[in-house]
XYZ file of C-alpha atoms in Angstrom:
637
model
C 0.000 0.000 0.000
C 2.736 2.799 1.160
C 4.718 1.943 -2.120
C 0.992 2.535 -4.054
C 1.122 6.332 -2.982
C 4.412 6.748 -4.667
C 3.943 4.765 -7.675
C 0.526 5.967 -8.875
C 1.326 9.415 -9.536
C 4.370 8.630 -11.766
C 2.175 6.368 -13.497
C -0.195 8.845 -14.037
C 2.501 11.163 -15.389
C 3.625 8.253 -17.998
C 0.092 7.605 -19.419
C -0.487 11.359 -19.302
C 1.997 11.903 -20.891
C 3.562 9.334 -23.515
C -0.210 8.169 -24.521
C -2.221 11.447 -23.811
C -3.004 11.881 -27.309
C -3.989 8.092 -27.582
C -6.741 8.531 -25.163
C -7.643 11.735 -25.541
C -7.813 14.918 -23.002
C -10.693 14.203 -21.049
C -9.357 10.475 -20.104
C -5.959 12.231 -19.700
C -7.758 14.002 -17.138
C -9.490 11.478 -15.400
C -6.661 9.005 -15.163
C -4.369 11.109 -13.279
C -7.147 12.599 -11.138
C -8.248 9.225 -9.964
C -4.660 7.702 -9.201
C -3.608 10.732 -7.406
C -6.621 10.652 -5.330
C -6.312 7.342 -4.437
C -2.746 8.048 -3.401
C -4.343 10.544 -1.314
C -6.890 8.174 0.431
C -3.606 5.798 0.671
C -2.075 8.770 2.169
C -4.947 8.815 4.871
C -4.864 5.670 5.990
C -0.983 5.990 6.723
C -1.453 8.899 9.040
C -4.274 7.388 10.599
C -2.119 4.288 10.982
C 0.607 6.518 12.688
C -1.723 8.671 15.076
C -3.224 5.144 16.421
C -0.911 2.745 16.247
C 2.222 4.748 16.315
C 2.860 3.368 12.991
C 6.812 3.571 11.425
C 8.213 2.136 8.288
C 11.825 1.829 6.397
C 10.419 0.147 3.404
C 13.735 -1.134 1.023
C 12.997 -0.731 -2.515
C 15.791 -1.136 -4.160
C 19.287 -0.636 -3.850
C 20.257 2.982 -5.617
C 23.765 3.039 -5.349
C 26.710 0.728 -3.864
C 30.380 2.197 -3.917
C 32.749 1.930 -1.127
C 31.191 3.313 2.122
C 28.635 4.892 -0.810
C 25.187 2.441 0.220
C 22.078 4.390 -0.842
C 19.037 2.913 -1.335
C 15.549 4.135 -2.904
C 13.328 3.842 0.290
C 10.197 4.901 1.456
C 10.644 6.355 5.847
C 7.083 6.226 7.345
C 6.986 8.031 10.161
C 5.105 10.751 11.792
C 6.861 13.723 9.929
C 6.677 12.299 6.568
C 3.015 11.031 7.115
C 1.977 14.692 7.627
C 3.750 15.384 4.519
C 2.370 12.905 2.442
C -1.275 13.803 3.385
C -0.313 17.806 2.667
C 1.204 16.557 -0.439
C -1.321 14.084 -1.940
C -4.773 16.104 -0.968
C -3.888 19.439 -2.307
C -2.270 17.480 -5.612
C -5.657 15.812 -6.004
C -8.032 18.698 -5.455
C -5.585 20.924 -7.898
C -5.724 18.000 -10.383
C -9.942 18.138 -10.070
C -9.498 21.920 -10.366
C -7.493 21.937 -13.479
C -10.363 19.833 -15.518
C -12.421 22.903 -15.122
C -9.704 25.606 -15.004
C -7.645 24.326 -18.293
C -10.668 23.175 -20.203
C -9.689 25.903 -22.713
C -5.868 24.853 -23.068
C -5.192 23.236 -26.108
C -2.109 21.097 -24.506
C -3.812 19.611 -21.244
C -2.501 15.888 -21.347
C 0.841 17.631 -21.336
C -0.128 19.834 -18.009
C -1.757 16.428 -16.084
C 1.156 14.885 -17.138
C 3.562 17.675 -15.342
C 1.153 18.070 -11.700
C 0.957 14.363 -11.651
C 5.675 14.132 -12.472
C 5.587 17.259 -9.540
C 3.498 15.651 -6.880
C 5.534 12.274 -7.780
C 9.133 14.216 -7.207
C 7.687 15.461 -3.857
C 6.854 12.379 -2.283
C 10.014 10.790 -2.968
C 11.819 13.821 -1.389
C 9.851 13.590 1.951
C 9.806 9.749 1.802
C 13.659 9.216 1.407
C 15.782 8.298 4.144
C 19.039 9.416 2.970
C 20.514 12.671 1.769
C 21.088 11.952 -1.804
C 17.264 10.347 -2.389
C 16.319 13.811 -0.655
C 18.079 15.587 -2.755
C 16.766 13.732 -6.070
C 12.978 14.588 -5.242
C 14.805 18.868 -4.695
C 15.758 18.784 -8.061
C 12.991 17.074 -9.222
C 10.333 19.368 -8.224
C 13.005 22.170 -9.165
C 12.906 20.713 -12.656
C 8.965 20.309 -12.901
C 8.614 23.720 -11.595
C 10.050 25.093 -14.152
C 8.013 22.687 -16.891
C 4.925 24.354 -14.712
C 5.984 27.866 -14.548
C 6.788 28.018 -17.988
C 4.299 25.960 -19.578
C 2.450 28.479 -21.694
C 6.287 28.537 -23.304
C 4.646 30.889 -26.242
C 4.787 34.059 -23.105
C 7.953 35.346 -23.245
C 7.236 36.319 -19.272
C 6.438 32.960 -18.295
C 9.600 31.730 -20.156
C 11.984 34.216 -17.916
C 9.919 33.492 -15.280
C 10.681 29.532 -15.382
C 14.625 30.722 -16.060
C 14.650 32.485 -13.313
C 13.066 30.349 -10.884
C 15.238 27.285 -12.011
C 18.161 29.947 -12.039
C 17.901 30.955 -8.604
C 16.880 28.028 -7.256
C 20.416 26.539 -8.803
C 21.924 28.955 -6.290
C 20.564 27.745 -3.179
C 21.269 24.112 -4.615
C 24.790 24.520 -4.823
C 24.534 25.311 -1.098
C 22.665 22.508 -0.277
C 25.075 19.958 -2.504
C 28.214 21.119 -0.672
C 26.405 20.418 2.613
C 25.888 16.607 1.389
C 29.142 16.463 0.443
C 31.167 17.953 4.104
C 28.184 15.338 5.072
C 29.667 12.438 3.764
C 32.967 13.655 4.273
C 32.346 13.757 8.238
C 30.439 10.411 8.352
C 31.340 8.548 5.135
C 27.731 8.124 5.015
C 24.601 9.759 3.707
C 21.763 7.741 5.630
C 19.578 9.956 7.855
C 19.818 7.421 10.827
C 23.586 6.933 10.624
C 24.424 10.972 10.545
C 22.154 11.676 13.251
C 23.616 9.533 15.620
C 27.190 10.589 14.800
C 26.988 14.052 15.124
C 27.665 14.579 19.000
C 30.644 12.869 17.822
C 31.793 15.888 15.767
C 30.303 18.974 18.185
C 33.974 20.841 18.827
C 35.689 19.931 15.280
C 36.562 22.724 13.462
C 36.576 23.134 9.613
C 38.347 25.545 7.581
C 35.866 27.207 4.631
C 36.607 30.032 2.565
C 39.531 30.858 4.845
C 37.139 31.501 7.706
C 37.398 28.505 10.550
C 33.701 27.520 11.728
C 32.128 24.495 13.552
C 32.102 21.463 11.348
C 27.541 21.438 12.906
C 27.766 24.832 12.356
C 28.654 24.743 8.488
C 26.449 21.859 7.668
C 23.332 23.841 9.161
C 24.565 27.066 7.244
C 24.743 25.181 3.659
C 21.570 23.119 4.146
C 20.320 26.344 5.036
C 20.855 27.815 2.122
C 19.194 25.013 -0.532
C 16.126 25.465 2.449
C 16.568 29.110 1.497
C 16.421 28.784 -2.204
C 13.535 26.506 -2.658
C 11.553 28.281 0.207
C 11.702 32.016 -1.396
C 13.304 32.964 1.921
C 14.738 36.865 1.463
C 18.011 37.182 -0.643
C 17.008 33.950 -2.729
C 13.013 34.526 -3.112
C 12.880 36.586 -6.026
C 11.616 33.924 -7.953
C 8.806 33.306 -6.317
C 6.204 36.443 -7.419
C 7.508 35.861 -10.648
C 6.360 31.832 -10.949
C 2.675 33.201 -10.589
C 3.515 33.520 -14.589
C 2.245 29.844 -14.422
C -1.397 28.965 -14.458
C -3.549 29.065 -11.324
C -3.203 25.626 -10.469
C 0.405 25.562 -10.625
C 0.729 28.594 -8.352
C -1.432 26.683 -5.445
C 0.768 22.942 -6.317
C 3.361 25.033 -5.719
C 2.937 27.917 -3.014
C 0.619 25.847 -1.284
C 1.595 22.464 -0.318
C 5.014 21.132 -2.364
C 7.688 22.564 -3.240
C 8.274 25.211 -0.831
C 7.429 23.936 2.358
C 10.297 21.561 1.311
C 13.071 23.617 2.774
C 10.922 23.931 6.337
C 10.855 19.880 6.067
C 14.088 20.107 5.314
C 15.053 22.083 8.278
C 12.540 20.061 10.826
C 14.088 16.710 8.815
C 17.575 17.860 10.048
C 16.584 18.438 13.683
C 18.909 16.233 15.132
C 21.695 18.227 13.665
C 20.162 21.971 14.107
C 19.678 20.952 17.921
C 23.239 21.398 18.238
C 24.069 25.111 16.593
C 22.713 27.788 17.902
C 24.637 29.727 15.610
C 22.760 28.352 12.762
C 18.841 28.559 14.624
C 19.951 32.759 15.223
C 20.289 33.165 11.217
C 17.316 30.985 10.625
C 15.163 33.107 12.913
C 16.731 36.212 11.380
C 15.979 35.133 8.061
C 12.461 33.980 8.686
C 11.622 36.816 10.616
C 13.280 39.181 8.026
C 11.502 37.351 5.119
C 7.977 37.319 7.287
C 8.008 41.241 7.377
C 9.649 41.978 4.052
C 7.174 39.885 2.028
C 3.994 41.852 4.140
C 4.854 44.848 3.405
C 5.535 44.243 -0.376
C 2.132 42.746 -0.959
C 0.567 45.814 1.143
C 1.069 47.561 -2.046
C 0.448 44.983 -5.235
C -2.146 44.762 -7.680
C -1.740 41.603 -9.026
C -4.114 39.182 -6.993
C -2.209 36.255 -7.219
C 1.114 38.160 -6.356
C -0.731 39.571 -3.546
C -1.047 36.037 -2.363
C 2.288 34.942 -3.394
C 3.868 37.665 -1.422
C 1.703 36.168 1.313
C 3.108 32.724 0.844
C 6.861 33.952 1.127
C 5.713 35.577 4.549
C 4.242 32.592 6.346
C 7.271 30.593 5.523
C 8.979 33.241 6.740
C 6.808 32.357 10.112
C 7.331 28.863 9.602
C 11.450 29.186 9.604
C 11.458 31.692 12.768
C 9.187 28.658 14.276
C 12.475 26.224 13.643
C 15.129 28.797 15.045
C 13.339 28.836 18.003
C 13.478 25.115 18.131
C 9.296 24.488 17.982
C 9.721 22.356 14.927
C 6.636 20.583 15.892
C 5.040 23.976 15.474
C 6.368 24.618 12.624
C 5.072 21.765 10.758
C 1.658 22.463 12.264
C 1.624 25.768 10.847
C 2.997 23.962 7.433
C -0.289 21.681 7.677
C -3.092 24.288 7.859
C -1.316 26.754 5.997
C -1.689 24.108 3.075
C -5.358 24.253 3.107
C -6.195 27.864 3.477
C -3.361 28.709 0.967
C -4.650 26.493 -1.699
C -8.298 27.654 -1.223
C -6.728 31.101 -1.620
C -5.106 30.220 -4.834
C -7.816 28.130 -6.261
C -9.994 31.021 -5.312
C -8.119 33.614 -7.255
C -8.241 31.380 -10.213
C -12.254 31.155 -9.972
C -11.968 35.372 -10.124
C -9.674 34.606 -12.726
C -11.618 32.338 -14.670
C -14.785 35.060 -14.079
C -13.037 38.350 -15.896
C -11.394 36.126 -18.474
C -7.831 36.303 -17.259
C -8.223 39.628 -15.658
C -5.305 39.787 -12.583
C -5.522 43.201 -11.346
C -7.421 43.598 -8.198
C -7.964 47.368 -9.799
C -10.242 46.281 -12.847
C -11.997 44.328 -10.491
C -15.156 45.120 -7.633
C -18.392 44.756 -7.254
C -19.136 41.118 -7.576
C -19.588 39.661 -4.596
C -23.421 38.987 -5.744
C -22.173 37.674 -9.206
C -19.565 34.790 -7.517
C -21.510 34.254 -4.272
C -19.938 30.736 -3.377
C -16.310 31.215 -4.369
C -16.542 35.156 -2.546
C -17.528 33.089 0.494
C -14.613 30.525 -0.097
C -12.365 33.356 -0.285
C -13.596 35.413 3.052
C -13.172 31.797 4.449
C -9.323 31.567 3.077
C -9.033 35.199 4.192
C -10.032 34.736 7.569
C -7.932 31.632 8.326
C -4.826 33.339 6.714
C -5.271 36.365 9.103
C -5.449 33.978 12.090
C -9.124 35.141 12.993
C -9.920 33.362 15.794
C -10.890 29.743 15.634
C -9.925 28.796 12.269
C -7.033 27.045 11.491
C -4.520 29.850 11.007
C -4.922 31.224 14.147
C -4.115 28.110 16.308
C -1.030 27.789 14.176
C 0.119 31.256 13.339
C -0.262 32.737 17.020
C 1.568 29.329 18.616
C 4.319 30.789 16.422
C 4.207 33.884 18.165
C 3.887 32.756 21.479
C 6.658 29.675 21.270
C 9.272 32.204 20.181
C 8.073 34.585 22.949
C 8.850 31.805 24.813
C 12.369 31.431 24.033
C 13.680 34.048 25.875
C 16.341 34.962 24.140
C 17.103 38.429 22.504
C 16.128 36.757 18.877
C 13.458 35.268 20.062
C 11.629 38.895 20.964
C 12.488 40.191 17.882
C 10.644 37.359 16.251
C 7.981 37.458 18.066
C 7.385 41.397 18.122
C 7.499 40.890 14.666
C 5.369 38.725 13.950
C 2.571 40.433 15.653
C 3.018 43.454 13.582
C 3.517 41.358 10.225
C 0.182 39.650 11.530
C -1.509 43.188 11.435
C -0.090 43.398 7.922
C -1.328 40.549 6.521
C -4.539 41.625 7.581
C -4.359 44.990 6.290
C -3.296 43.302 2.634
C -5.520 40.760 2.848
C -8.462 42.296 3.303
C -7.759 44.756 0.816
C -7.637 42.291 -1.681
C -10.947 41.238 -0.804
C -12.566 44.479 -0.691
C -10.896 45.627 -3.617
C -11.786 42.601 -5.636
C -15.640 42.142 -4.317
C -16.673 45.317 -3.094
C -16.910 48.610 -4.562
C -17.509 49.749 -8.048
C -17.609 47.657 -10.732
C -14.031 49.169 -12.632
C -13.442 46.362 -15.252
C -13.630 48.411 -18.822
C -13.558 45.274 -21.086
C -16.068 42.651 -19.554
C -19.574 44.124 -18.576
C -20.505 42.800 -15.163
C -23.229 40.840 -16.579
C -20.551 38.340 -18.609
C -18.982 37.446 -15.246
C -20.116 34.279 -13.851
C -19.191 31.623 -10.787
C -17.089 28.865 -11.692
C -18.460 25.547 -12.825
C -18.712 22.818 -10.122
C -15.477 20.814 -10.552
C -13.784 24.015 -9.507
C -15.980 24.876 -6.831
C -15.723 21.612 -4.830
C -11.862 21.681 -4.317
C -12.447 24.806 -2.755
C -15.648 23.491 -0.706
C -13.138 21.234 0.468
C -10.045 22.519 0.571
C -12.479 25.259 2.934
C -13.286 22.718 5.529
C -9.447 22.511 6.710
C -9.266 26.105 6.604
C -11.726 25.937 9.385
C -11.077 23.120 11.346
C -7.775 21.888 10.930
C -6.344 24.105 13.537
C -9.125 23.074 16.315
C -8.819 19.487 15.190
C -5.229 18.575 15.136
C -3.651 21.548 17.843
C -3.048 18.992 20.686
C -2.005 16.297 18.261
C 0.524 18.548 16.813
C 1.695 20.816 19.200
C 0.097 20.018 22.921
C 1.908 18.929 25.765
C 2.523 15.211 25.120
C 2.592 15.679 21.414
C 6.638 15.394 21.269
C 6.387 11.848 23.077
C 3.266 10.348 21.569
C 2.804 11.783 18.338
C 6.201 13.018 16.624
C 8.219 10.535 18.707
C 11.321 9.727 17.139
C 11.011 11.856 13.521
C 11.646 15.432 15.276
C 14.681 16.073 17.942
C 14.584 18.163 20.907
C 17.808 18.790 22.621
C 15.846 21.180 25.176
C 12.653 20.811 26.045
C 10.074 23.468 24.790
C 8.760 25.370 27.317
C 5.410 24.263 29.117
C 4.682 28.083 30.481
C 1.792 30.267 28.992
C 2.882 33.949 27.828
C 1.395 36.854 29.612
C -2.905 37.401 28.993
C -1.770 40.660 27.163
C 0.478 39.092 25.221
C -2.199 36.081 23.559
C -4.717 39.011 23.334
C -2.414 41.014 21.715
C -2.615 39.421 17.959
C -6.080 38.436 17.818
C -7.344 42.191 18.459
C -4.827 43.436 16.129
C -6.100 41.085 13.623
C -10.023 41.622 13.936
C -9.401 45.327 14.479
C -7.676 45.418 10.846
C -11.322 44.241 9.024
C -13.253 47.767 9.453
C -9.631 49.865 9.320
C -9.269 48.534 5.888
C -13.035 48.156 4.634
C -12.856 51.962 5.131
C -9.442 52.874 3.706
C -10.450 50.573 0.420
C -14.424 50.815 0.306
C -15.536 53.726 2.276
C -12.608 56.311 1.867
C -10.814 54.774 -1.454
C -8.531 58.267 -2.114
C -7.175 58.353 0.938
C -4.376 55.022 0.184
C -4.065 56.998 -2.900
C -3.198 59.945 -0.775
C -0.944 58.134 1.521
C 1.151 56.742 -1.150
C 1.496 59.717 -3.040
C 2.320 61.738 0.305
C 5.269 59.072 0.888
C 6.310 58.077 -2.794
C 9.514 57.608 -2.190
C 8.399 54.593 0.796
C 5.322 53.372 -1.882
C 7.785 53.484 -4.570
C 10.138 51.253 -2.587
C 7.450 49.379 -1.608
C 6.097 48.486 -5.290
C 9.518 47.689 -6.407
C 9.959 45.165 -4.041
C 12.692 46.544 -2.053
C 14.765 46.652 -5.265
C 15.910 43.742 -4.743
C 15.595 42.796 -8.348
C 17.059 46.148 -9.642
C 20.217 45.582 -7.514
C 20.399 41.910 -8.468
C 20.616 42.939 -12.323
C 22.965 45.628 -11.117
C 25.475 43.873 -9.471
C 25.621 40.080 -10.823
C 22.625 39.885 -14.087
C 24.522 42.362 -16.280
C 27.578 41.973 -15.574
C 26.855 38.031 -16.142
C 25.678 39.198 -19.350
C 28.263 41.436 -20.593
C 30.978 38.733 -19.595
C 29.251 36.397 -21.435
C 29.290 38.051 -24.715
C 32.595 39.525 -24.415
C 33.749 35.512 -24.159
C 31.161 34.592 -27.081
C 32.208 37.533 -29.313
C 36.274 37.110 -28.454
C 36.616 33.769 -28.124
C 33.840 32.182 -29.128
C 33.479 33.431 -33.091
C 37.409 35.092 -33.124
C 39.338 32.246 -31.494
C 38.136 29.301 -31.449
C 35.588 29.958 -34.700
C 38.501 31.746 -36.334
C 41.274 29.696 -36.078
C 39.136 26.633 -35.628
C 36.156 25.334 -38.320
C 35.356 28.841 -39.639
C 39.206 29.830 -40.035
C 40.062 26.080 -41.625
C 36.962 26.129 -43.808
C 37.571 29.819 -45.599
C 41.176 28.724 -46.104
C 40.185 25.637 -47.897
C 37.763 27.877 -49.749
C 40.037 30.521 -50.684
C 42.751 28.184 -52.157
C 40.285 26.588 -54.074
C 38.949 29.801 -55.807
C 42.875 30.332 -56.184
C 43.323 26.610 -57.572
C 40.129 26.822 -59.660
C 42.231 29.484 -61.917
C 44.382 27.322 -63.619
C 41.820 25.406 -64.626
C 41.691 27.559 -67.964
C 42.059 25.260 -70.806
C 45.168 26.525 -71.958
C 47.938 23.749 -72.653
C 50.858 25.540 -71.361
C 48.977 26.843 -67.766
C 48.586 22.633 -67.630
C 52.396 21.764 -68.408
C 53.547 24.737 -65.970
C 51.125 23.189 -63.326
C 52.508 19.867 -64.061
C 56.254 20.653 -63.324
C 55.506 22.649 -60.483
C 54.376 19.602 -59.176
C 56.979 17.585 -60.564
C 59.516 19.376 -58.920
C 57.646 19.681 -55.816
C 58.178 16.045 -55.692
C 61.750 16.033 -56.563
C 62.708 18.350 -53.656
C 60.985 16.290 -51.219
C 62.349 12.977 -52.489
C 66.029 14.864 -52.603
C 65.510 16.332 -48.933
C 64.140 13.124 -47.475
């Protein structure tokens, strides 16, 4: 059964794709609907398996690779942490597979597209089903490498091209990180098996490494260069430019990917490698840094976008950011709970934007939108749903999750762990703010769209509507449901057991009353502030911005990070490259290589095709040219 849940999606992919045109779209569709689904039931019973019966597996399936003290096999690890996984994985892959029937049913190529969701979802189960390092990092590049089939797939877009080149582009980046930690890996250990590492690194805990002619911790530098592939694939600041860009992809795509696969793989990553981040402190400061940085940059940016699903990309990027400032403070277990409902309101988000979408015939900006929250009744109701659990309104799933974030790092007691937790109560109040806005500028309001009249929009059909339906019931009660399995007080014992380590116990005490107050009235206060800067009083954020240009301006250009990227390493890249192309590319090696040997050739047969004349004496003079050609050789030899 457990090997079922990894096989049936890649088979899906084959017949998708290699017979798609033998059995037409529609059976395309329905084939790799139904076996991802059923890996998703399979992926049920497995965590209900685990919850009960404190179910784990190492399933063998075949020896990979044998060389030396090399041994790494293609397994399948059941346990607790990749249970939850494959459950995130496989029900948001099926309901986005459902969702695609209804949202490609106009793309001409949609074997093709079933084919790629079904190759994705496959390529994330085998990365958070391996049990070694080098399986893990087969299923990273493997959703890398789909991602950028996805991103890109309407290849005739010249945007969704660079959008799929720079995604796979940056995302090499944080790779190369993440390879050079597998290698010190198996340099340290001589092994690359999860079980075998862990237990030998309080072996290593004072051995000191040399790198770039600074000396570090030998734990210290492996947390540092995992880091940095978690970095990369998780749109974390410095390496997340790619992310806003990937909404280039269709709708579906954005919520496979933002949602539930590929970037929660570097927090799995991160919560995988527990046993090792447990011992650098060093390396859980820069994570909570970095999340905590990312969290609040990403908030602010998306205060200001017009783009819906950018809006909600942005959004993404900053409840990673919450997810990574949950593993510096060590409440991994948190972490992955916020991971888990985050999934569901974050798809039904997604999905969501596509139905509004779908409605004003590929119509993104929130600002030729409004006004139809009576035309799309059921998915404006979806949304408010998504909305409200993304916000952390109390009792949906977002804000058991989101506020144990909070209050875990408040918890910590240490200087970073303030910081992280003061801001994440103000980025809480932001997301809000943006969130909200999108709603009321999308719903609410005038009707501003000049090139669809209000009467041609129209809800989505039914195969898109009951994903979200769906997808909406974990929004609400995922939080309520699963809180004490994930994170209560005898969660670390009975339900994570042995997949996530704690060197120091998390703390038991409650924060201050002010303190779990604190969020929640920030957050419900935010609903009438912004129905009346965007409904009631829509010049005055128009005022604002124009009062502080130079801070919107910032804003809208996303910290500049992309300006000073193509500054300082995209044009330079690309004046060094043709400098090398025109010099030595076409002069050197072109000249004096195929090109040079080729217009010699040519040139002494133009000269040689002269004395081809007719003339009987031009022959003889040729002839004894030769002849004595001949002679001198023969003499000097």
């Amino acid at each position: 059964m457990e090997i079922s849940i990894l096989v049936l999606p890649l088979l899906a992919s084959i017949i998708a794709g290699f017979f798609g045109k033998l059995i037409g779209d529609r059976n395309s569709e329905i084939v790799t609907s139904l076996l991802v689904t059923i890996s998703a039931i399979l992926s049920t019973i497995v965590f209900y398996n685990v919850i009960i019966n404190q179910y784990q597996e190492n399933i063998i399936i075949a020896t990979w690779i044998n060389s030396g003290s090399l041994e790494v096999n293609w397994s399948m690890k059941i346990d607790t942490l990749s249970a939850v996984m494959l459950v995130v994985v496989t029900s948001v892959s099926s309901l986005v597979h459902i969702y695609s029937i209804g949202y490609m049913s106009h793309d001409p190529h949609k074997p093709r597209f079933m084919a790629y969701l079904s190759l994705f979802t496959f390529a994330m189960l085998m990365l958070v089903t391996s049990d070694n390092f080098i399986q893990l990092f087969f299923g990273w590049e493997g959703v890398g490498l789909c991602s950028y089939f996805l991103i890109g797939f309407w290849f005739k877009k010249d945007t969704a091209n660079s959008a799929a080149i720079k995604a796979f582009v940056v995302n090499r980046v944080g790779d190369f990180g993440f390879a050079l930690g597998i290698f010190l890996i198996f340099y340290l250990f001589g092994t690359v098996n999860y079980s075998e590492v862990f237990e030998l690194i309080p072996t290593i805990i004072d051995e000191k490494l040399i790198f770039l002619g600074i000396e570090l911790n030998s734990i210290d530098l492996i947390c540092l260069l995992l880091f940095i592939g978690a970095m990369g694939k998780s749109a974390q600041i410095l390496l997340h430019t790619w992310l806003p860009d990937a909404m280039e992809g269709p709708t579906p795509v954005s919520a496979l990917i933002h949602a539930a696969t590929m970037v929660t793989a570097g927090v799995f990553l991160v919560v995988r490698c527990s046993p090792i981040y447990e011992y650098s402190e060093l390396a859980l400061n820069i994570i909570t840094i970095v999340g905590m940085s990312t969290a609040f940059f990403a908030a602010t940016v998306a205060l200001v976008q017009t783009d819906i699903k950018k809006i909600i990309a942005y959004s993404t990027c900053s409840q990673l950011g919450y997810m990574f400032f949950a593993t510096g403070v060590g409440a991994y277990n948190v972490a992955m709970f916020h991971l888990f409902t985050h999934a569901f309101f974050k798809a039904l988000l997604f999905l969501g934007s596509g139905s509004v979408i779908h409605a004003f015939k590929d119509e993104q900006n929130i600002n030729n939108m409004g006004g139809v929250w009576k035309k799309l009744p059921y998915t404006y109701t979806l949304m408010i749903i998504g909305t409200l659990a993304l916000t952390g309104f109390p009792l949906l799933s977002g804000f058991y999750s989101k506020d144990a974030i909070i209050e875990f790092a408040y918890l910590r007691g240490n200087t970073a762990g303030f910081y992280a937790a003061g801001i994440g109560i103000l980025t809480a109040f932001l997301t809000s703010i943006y969130s909200w806005r999108l709603i009321f500028k999308t719903f609410h309001g005038d009707y501003n769209n000049k090139n669809i009249k209000i009467e041609d929009t129209h809800e989505s059909p039914m195969v898109m509507l009951v994903p979200l339906f769906l997808l909406s019931i974990g929004a609400v009660f995922a939080g309520f449901t699963f809180k004490e399995l994930f994170i209560g007080q005898n969660s670390v014992n009975n339900f994570w057991q042995d997949s996530i380590f704690f060197l120091k116990p998390l703390s038991t005490d409650h924060p201050p009353t002010w303190f779990l107050l604190t969020t929640p009235i920030l957050v419900t206060a935010s609903i009438p502030v912004a129905y009346y800067l965007f409904v009631k009083n829509k010049d005055l954020p128009e005022k604002i911005s124009t009062t502080n240009k130079p801070l919107y301006q910032f804003l809208l250009n996303k910290w500049y990070f992309d300006e000073i990227y193509d500054v300082l390493i995209v044009s330079p890249s690309k004046n060094l490259g043709l400098f090398l192309w025109k010099f030595f590319d076409i002069k050197l090696i072109d000249g004096f290589g195929p090109d040079g040997i080729s217009n010699l050739i040519k040139k002494c047969s133009l000269k040689a095709n002269k004395f081809q004349s007719g003339y009987i004496y031009q022959y003889a003079f040729v002839m004894l040219l030769g002849f004595s050609a001949l002679l001198t050789f023969l003499i000097i030899r």
